[in-house]
mmCIF file of C-alpha atoms in Angstrom:
data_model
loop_
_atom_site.group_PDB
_atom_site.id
_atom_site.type_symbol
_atom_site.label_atom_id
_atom_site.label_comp_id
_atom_site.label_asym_id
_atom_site.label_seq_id
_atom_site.Cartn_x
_atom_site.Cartn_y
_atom_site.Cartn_z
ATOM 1 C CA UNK A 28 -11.150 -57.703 -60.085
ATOM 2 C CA UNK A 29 -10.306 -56.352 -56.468
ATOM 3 C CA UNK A 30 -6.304 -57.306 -56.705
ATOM 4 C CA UNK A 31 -6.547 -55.635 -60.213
ATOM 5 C CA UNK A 32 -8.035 -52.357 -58.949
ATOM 6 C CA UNK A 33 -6.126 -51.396 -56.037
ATOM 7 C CA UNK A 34 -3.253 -51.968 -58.532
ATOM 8 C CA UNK A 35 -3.984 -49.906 -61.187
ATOM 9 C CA UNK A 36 -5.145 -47.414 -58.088
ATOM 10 C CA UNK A 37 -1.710 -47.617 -56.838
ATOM 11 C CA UNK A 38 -0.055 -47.057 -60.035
ATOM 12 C CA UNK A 39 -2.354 -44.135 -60.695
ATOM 13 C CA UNK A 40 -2.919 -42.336 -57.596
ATOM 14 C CA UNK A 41 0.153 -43.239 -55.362
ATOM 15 C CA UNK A 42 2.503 -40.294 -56.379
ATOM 16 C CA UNK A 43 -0.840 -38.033 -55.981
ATOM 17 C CA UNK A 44 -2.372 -38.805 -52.590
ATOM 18 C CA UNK A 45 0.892 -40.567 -51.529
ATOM 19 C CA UNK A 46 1.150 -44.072 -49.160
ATOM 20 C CA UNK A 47 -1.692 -42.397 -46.584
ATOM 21 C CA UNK A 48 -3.903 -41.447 -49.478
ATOM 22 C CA UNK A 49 -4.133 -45.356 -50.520
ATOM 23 C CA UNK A 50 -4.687 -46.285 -46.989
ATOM 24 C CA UNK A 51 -7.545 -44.535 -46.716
ATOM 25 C CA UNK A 52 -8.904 -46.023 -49.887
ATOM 26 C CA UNK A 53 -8.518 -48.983 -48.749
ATOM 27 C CA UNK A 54 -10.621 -48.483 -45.669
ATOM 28 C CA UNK A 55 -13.415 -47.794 -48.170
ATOM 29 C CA UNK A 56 -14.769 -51.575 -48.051
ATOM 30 C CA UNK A 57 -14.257 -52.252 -44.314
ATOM 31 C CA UNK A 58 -16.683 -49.065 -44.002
ATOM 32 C CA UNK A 59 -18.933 -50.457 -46.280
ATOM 33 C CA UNK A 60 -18.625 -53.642 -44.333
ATOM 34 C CA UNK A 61 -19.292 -51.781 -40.997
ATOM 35 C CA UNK A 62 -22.221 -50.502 -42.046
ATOM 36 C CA UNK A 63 -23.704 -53.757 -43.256
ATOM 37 C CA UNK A 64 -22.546 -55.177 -39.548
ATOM 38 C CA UNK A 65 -24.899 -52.373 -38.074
ATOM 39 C CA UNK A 66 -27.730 -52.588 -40.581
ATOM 40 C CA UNK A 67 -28.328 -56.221 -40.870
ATOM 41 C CA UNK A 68 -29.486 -58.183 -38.312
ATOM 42 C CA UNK A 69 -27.882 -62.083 -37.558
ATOM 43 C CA UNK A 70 -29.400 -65.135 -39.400
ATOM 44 C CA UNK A 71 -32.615 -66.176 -37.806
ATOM 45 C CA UNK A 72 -31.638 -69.817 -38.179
ATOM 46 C CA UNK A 73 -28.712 -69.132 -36.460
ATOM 47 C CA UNK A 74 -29.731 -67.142 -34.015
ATOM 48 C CA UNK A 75 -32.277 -69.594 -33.331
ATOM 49 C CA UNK A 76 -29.936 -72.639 -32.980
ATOM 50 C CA UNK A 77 -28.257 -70.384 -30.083
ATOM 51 C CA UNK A 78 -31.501 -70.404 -28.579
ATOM 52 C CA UNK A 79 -31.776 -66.704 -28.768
ATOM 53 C CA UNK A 80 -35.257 -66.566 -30.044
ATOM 54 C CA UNK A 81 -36.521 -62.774 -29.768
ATOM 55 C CA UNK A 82 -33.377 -62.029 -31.667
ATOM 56 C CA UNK A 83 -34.522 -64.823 -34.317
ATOM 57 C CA UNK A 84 -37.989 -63.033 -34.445
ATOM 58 C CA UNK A 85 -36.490 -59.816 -34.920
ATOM 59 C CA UNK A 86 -34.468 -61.206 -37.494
ATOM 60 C CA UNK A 87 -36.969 -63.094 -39.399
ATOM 61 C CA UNK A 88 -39.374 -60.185 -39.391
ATOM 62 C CA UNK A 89 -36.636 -58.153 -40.853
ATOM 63 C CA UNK A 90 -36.038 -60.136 -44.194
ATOM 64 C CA UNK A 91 -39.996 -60.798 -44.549
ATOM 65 C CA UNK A 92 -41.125 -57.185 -43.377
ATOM 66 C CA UNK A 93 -43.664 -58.349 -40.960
ATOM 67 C CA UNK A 94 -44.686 -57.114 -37.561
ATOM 68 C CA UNK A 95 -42.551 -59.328 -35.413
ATOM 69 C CA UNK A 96 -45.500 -60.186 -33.257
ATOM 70 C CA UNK A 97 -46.697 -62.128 -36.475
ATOM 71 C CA UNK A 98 -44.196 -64.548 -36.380
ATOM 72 C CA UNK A 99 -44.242 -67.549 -34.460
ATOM 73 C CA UNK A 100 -41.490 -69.977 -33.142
ATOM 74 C CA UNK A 101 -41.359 -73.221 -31.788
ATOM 75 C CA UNK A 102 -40.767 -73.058 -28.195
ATOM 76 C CA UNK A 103 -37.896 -75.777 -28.348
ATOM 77 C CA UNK A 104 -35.278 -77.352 -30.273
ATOM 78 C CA UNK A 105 -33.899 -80.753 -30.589
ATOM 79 C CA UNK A 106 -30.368 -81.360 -29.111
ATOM 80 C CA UNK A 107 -27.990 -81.503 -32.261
ATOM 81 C CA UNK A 108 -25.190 -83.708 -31.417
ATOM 82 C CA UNK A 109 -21.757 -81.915 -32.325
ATOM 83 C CA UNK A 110 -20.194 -81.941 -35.830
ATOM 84 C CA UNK A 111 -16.584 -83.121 -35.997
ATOM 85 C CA UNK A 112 -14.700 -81.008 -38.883
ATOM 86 C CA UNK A 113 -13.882 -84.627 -40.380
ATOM 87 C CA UNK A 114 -16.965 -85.420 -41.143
ATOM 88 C CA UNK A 115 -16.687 -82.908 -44.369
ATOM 89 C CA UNK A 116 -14.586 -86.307 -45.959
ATOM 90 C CA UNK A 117 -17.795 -88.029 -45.982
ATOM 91 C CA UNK A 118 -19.012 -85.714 -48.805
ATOM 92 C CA UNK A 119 -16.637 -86.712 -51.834
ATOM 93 C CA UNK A 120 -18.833 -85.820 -54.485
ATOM 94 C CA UNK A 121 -19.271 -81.719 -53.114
ATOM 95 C CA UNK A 122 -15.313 -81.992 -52.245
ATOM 96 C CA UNK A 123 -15.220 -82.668 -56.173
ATOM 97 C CA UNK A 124 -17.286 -80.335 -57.519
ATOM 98 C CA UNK A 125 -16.785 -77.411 -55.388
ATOM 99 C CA UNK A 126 -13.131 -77.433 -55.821
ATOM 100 C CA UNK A 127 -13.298 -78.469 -59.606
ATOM 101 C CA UNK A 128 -15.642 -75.007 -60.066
ATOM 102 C CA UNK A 129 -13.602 -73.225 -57.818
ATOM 103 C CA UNK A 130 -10.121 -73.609 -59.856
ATOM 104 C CA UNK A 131 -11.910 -72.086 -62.814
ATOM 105 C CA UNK A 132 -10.586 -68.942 -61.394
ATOM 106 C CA UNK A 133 -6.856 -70.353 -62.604
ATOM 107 C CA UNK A 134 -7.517 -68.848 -66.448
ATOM 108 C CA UNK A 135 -8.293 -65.574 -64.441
ATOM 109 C CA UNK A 136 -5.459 -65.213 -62.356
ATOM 110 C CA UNK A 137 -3.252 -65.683 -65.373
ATOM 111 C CA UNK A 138 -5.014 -62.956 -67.313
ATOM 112 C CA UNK A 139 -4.616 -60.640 -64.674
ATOM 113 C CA UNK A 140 -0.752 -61.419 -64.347
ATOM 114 C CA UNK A 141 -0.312 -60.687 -68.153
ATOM 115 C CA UNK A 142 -2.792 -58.033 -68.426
ATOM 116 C CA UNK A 143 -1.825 -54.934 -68.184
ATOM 117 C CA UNK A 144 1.611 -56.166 -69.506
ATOM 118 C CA UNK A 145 0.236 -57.517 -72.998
ATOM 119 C CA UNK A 146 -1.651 -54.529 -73.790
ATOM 120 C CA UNK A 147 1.425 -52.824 -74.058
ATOM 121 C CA UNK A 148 3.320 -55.612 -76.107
ATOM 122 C CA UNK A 149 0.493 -56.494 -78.137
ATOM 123 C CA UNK A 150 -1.369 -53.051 -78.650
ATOM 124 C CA UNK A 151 1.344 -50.299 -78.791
ATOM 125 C CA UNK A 152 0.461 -48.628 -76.216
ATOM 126 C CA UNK A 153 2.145 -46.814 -73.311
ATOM 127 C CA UNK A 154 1.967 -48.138 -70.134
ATOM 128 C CA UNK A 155 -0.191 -45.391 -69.401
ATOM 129 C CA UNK A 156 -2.824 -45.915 -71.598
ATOM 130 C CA UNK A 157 -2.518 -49.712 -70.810
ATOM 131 C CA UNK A 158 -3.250 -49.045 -67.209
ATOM 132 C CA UNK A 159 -6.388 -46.916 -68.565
ATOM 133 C CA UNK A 160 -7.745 -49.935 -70.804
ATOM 134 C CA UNK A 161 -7.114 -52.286 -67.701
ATOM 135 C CA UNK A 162 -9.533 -50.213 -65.796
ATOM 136 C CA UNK A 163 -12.189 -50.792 -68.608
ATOM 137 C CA UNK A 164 -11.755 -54.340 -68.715
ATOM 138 C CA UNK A 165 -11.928 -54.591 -64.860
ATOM 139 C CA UNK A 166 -15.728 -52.461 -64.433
ATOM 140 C CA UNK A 167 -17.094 -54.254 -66.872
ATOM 141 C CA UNK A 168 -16.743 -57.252 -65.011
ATOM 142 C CA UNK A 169 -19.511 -55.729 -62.332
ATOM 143 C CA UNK A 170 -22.389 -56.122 -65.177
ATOM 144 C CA UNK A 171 -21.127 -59.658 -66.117
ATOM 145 C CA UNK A 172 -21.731 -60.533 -62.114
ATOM 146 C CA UNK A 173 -25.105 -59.175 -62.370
ATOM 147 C CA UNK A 174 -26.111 -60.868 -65.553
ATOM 148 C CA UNK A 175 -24.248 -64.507 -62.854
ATOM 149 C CA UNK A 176 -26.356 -63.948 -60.748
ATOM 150 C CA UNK A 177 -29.882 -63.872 -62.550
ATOM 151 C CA UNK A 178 -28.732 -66.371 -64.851
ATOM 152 C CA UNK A 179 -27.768 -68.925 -61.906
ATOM 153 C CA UNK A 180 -31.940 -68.387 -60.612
ATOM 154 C CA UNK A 181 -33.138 -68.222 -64.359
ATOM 155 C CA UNK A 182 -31.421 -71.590 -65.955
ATOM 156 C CA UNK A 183 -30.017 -73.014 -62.171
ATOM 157 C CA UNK A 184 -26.479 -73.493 -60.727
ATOM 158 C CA UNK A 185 -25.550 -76.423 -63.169
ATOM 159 C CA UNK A 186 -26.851 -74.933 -66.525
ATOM 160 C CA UNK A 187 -25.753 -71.370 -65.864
ATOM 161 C CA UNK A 188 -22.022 -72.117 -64.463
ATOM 162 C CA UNK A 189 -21.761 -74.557 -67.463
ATOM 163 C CA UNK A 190 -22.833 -72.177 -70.044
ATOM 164 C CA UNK A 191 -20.567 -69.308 -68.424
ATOM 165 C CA UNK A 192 -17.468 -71.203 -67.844
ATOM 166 C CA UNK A 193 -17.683 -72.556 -71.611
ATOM 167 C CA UNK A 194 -18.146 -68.684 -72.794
ATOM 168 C CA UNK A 195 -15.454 -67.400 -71.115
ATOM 169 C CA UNK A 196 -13.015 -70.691 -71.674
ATOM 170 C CA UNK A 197 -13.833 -69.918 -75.903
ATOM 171 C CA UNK A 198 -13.145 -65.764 -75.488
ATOM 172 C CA UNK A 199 -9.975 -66.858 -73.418
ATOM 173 C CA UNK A 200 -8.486 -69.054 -76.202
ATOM 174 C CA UNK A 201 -9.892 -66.528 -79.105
ATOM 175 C CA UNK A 202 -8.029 -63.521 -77.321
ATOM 176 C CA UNK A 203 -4.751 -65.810 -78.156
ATOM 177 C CA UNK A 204 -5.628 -66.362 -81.694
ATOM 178 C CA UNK A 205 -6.728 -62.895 -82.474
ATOM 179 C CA UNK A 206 -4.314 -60.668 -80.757
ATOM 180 C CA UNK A 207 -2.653 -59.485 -83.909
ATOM 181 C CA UNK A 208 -6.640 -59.273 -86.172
ATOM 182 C CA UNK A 209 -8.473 -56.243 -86.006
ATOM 183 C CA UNK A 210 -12.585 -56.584 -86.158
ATOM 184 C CA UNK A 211 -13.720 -53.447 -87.714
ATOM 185 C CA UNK A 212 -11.576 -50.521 -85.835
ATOM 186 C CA UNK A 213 -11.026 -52.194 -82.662
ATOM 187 C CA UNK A 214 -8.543 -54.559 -81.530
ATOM 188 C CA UNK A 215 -9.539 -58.052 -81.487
ATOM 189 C CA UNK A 216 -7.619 -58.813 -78.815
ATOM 190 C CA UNK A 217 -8.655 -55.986 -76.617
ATOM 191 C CA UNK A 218 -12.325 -57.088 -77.721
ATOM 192 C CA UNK A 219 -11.649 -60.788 -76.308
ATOM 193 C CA UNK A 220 -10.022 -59.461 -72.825
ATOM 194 C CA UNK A 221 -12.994 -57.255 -72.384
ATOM 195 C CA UNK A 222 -15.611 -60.581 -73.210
ATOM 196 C CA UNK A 223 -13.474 -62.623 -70.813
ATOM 197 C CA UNK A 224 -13.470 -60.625 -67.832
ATOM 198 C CA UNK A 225 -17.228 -59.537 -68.475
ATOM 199 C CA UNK A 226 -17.761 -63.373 -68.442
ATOM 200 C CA UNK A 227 -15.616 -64.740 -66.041
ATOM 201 C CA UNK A 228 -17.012 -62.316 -64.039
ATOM 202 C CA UNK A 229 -20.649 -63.591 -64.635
ATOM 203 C CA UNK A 230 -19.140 -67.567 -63.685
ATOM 204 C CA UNK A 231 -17.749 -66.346 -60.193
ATOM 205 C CA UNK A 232 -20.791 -65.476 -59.993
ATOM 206 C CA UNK A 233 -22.192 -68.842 -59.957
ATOM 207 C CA UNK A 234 -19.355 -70.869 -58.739
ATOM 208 C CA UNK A 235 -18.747 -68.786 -55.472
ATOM 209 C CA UNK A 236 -22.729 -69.073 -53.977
ATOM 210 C CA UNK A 237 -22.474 -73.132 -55.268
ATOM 211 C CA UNK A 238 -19.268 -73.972 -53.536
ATOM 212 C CA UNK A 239 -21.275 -73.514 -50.530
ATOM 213 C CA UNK A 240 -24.997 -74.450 -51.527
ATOM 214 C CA UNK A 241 -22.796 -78.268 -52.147
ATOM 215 C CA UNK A 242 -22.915 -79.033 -48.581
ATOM 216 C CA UNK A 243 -25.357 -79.928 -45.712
ATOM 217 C CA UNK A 244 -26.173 -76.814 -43.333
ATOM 218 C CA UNK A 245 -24.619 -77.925 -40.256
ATOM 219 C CA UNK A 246 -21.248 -78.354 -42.524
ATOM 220 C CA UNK A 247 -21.779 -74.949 -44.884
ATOM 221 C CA UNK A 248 -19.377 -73.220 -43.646
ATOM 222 C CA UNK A 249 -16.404 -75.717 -42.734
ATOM 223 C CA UNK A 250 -16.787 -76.359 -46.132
ATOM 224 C CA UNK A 251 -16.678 -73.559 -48.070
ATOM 225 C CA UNK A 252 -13.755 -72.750 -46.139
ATOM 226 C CA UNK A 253 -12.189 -75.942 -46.927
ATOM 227 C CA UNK A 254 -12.813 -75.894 -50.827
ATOM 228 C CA UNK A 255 -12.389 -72.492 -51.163
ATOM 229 C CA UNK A 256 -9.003 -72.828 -49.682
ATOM 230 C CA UNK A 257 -8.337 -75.608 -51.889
ATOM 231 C CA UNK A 258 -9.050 -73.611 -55.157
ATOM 232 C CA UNK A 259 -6.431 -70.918 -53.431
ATOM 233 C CA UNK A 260 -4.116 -73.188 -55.275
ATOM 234 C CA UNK A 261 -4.864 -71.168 -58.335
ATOM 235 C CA UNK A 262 -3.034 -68.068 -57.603
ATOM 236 C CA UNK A 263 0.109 -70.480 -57.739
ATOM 237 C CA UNK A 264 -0.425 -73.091 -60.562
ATOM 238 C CA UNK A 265 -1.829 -69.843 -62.653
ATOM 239 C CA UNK A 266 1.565 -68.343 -62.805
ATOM 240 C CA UNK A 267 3.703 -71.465 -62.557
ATOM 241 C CA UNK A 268 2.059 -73.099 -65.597
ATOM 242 C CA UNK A 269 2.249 -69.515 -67.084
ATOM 243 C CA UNK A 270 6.440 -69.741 -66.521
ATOM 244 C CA UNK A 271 6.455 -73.537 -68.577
ATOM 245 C CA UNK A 272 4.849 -72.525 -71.257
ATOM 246 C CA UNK A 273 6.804 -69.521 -71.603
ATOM 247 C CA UNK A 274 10.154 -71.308 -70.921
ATOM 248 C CA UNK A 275 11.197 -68.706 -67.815
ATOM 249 C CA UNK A 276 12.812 -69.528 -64.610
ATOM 250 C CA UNK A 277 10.928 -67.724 -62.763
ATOM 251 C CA UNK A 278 7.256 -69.082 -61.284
ATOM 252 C CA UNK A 279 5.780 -66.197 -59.596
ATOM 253 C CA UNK A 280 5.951 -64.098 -61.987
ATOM 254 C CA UNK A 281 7.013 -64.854 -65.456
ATOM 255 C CA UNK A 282 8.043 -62.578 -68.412
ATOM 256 C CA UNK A 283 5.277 -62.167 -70.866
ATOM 257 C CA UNK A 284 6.452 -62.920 -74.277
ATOM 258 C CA UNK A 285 4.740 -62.910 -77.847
ATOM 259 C CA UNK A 286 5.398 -66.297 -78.752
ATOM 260 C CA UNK A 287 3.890 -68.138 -75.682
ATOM 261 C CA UNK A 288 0.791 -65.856 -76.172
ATOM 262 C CA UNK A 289 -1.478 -68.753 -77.681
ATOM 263 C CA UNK A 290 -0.635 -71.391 -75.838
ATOM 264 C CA UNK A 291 -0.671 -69.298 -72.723
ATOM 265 C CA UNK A 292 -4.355 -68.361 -73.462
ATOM 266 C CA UNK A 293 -5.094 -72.116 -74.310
ATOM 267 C CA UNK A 294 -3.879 -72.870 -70.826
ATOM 268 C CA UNK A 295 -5.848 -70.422 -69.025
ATOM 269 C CA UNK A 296 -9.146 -71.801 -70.875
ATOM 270 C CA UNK A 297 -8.872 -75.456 -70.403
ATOM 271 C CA UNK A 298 -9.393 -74.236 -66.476
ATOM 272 C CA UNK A 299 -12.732 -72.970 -67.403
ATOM 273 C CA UNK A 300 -13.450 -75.783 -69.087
ATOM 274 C CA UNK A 301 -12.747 -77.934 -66.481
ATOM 275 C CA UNK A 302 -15.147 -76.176 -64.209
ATOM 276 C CA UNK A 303 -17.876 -77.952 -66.735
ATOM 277 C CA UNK A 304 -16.922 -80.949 -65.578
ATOM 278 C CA UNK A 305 -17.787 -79.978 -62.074
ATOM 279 C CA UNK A 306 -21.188 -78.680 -62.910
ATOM 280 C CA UNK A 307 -22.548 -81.234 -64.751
ATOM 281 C CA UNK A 308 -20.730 -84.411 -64.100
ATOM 282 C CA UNK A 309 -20.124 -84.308 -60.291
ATOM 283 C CA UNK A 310 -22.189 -81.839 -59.047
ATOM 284 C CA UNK A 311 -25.655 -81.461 -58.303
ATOM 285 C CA UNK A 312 -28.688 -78.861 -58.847
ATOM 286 C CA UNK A 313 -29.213 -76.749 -55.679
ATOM 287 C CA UNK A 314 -31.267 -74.105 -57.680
ATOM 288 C CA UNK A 315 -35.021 -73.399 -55.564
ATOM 289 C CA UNK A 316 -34.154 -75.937 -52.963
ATOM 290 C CA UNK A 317 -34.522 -75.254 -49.230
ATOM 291 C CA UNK A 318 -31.510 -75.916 -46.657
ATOM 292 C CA UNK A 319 -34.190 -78.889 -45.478
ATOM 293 C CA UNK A 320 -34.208 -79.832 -49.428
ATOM 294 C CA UNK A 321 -30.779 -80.277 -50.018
ATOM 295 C CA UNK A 322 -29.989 -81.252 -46.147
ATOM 296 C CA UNK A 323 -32.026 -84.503 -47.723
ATOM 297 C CA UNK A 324 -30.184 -84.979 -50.984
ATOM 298 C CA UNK A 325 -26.939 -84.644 -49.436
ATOM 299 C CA UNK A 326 -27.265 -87.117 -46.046
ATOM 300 C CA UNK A 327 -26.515 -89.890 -48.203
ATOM 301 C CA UNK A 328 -23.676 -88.813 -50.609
ATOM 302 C CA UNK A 329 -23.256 -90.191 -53.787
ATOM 303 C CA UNK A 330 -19.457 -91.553 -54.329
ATOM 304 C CA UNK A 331 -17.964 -90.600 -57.402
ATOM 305 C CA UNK A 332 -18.324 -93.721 -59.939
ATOM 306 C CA UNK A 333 -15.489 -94.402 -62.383
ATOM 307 C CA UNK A 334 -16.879 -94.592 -66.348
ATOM 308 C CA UNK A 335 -16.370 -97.859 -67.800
#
């Protein structure tokens, strides 16, 4: 939604405010960002395992909103031996899933490419008022995260990225099929786009927090960086699988066309799908668990079993 907005701001607002203008717009977040850096305080378990534990009791009194003088600490840690970045291979079964969720966002990248592009071919409208509708279909992607992220605590990580990623994989494939039906006054294909982002948004909303909840806490980080990288990939098989089914020569950014329209949207949902496989096949349920809890499910990894 990010890429799609500072887009359609460009477009927009770049003759008005000028290179400068956009600049500064950009700033916006890293402001944001700043403040957050100044207003809340470091992880208490991390600041713990650096041994700086008045910090950690500041910290911890912060998120419960306690008198820090009411919290106690142990006066010592054990000696954690150091964690080689290899060691990530010994977790097959969160390399699967996390990356298998993560490449979901493949059906979105290739609706963003189109986008803007099919409204015009598809709708009749100017590019103008295609850049307008874009907007639309990109904010009401910020309710669809909200409705993620209660969903992911109300049904768990499995359930809720399962049911998501199927609802926005069947409104992907219907905005193929319907692009030229109307339902009532509105365009059915307009309708689908706008159900599609508001539920793709809800998924990302799932599959983001799980690609990291899939891993043991002295590894979290290493690797989420290491699947998320991985699912990267779909910024690049999004538009080259886009450019096959459309018959162009050109795999960054291929020419939309009318005729690869269904199959195009077929393409992009068969990624969502695929993200089912993740969640409920591969993956496990992290939903209410503590680091401790899952720390425990994950130190012996299950390998991933061939059926048969």
């Amino acid at each position: 939604m990010g890429p799609l907005l500072a887009a359609l701001l460009s477009a927009s607002l770049g003759a008005v405010i000028g290179w400068r203008g956009l600049f500064a717009i950009g700033l916006v977040p890293a402001a944001f960002a700043f403040v957050i850096r100044l207003w809340v305080p470091e992880s208490p378990r991390w600041l713990f395992g650096q041994r700086r534990f008045e910090e950690a009791r500041r910290s911890l009194a912060w998120a419960l909103k306690v008198d820090p003088g009411e919290i106690r600490l142990p006066a010592s840690l054990p000696e954690r031996p150091p964690v080689s970045w290899l060691e990530l291979f010994r977790y097959p079964r969160s390399i699967a899933a996390a990356i298998l969720t993560g490449l979901s966002s493949t059906g979105a990248v290739g609706v963003a490419l189109w986008g803007a592009t099919l409204l015009v071919l598809v709708l009749k409208v100017t590019p103008a008022e295609a850049a307008y509708l874009s907007v639309w279909i990109a904010l009401i992607g910020i309710p669809g995260r909200a409705l993620g992220a209660w969903l992911s605590d109300a049904l768990g990580r499995r359930w809720a990225g399962s049911l998501l990623s199927i609802a926005t994989g069947c409104v992907t494939m219907l905005a193929g099929y319907l692009h030229d039906v109307d339902i009532g006054a509105a365009s059915g294909f307009l309708l689908m786009l706008l159900l599609a982002s508001f539920f793709s948004n809800a998924s990302f909303s799932v599959v983001f927090p799980y690609m990291a909840e899939l891993w043991p806490a002295k590894l979290r980080a290493s690797g989420f960086g290491l699947v998320y990288g991985c699912s990267n990939i779909a910024k690049f098989i999004g538009p080259a699988g886009l450019a096959v089914i459309a018959g162009a020569s050109n795999y960054v950014a291929p020419q939309a066309t009318l005729d690869a329209l269904v199959p195009a949207f077929n393409y992009f949902a068969a990624w969502y799908l695929l993200a089912v496989v993740g969640f409920l096949f591969i993956g496990i349920e992290t939903r209410g668990r503590t680091i401790e809890e899952l720390d425990a499910a994950l130190a012996r990894p299950m390998p991933i079993k061939a059926s048969g």
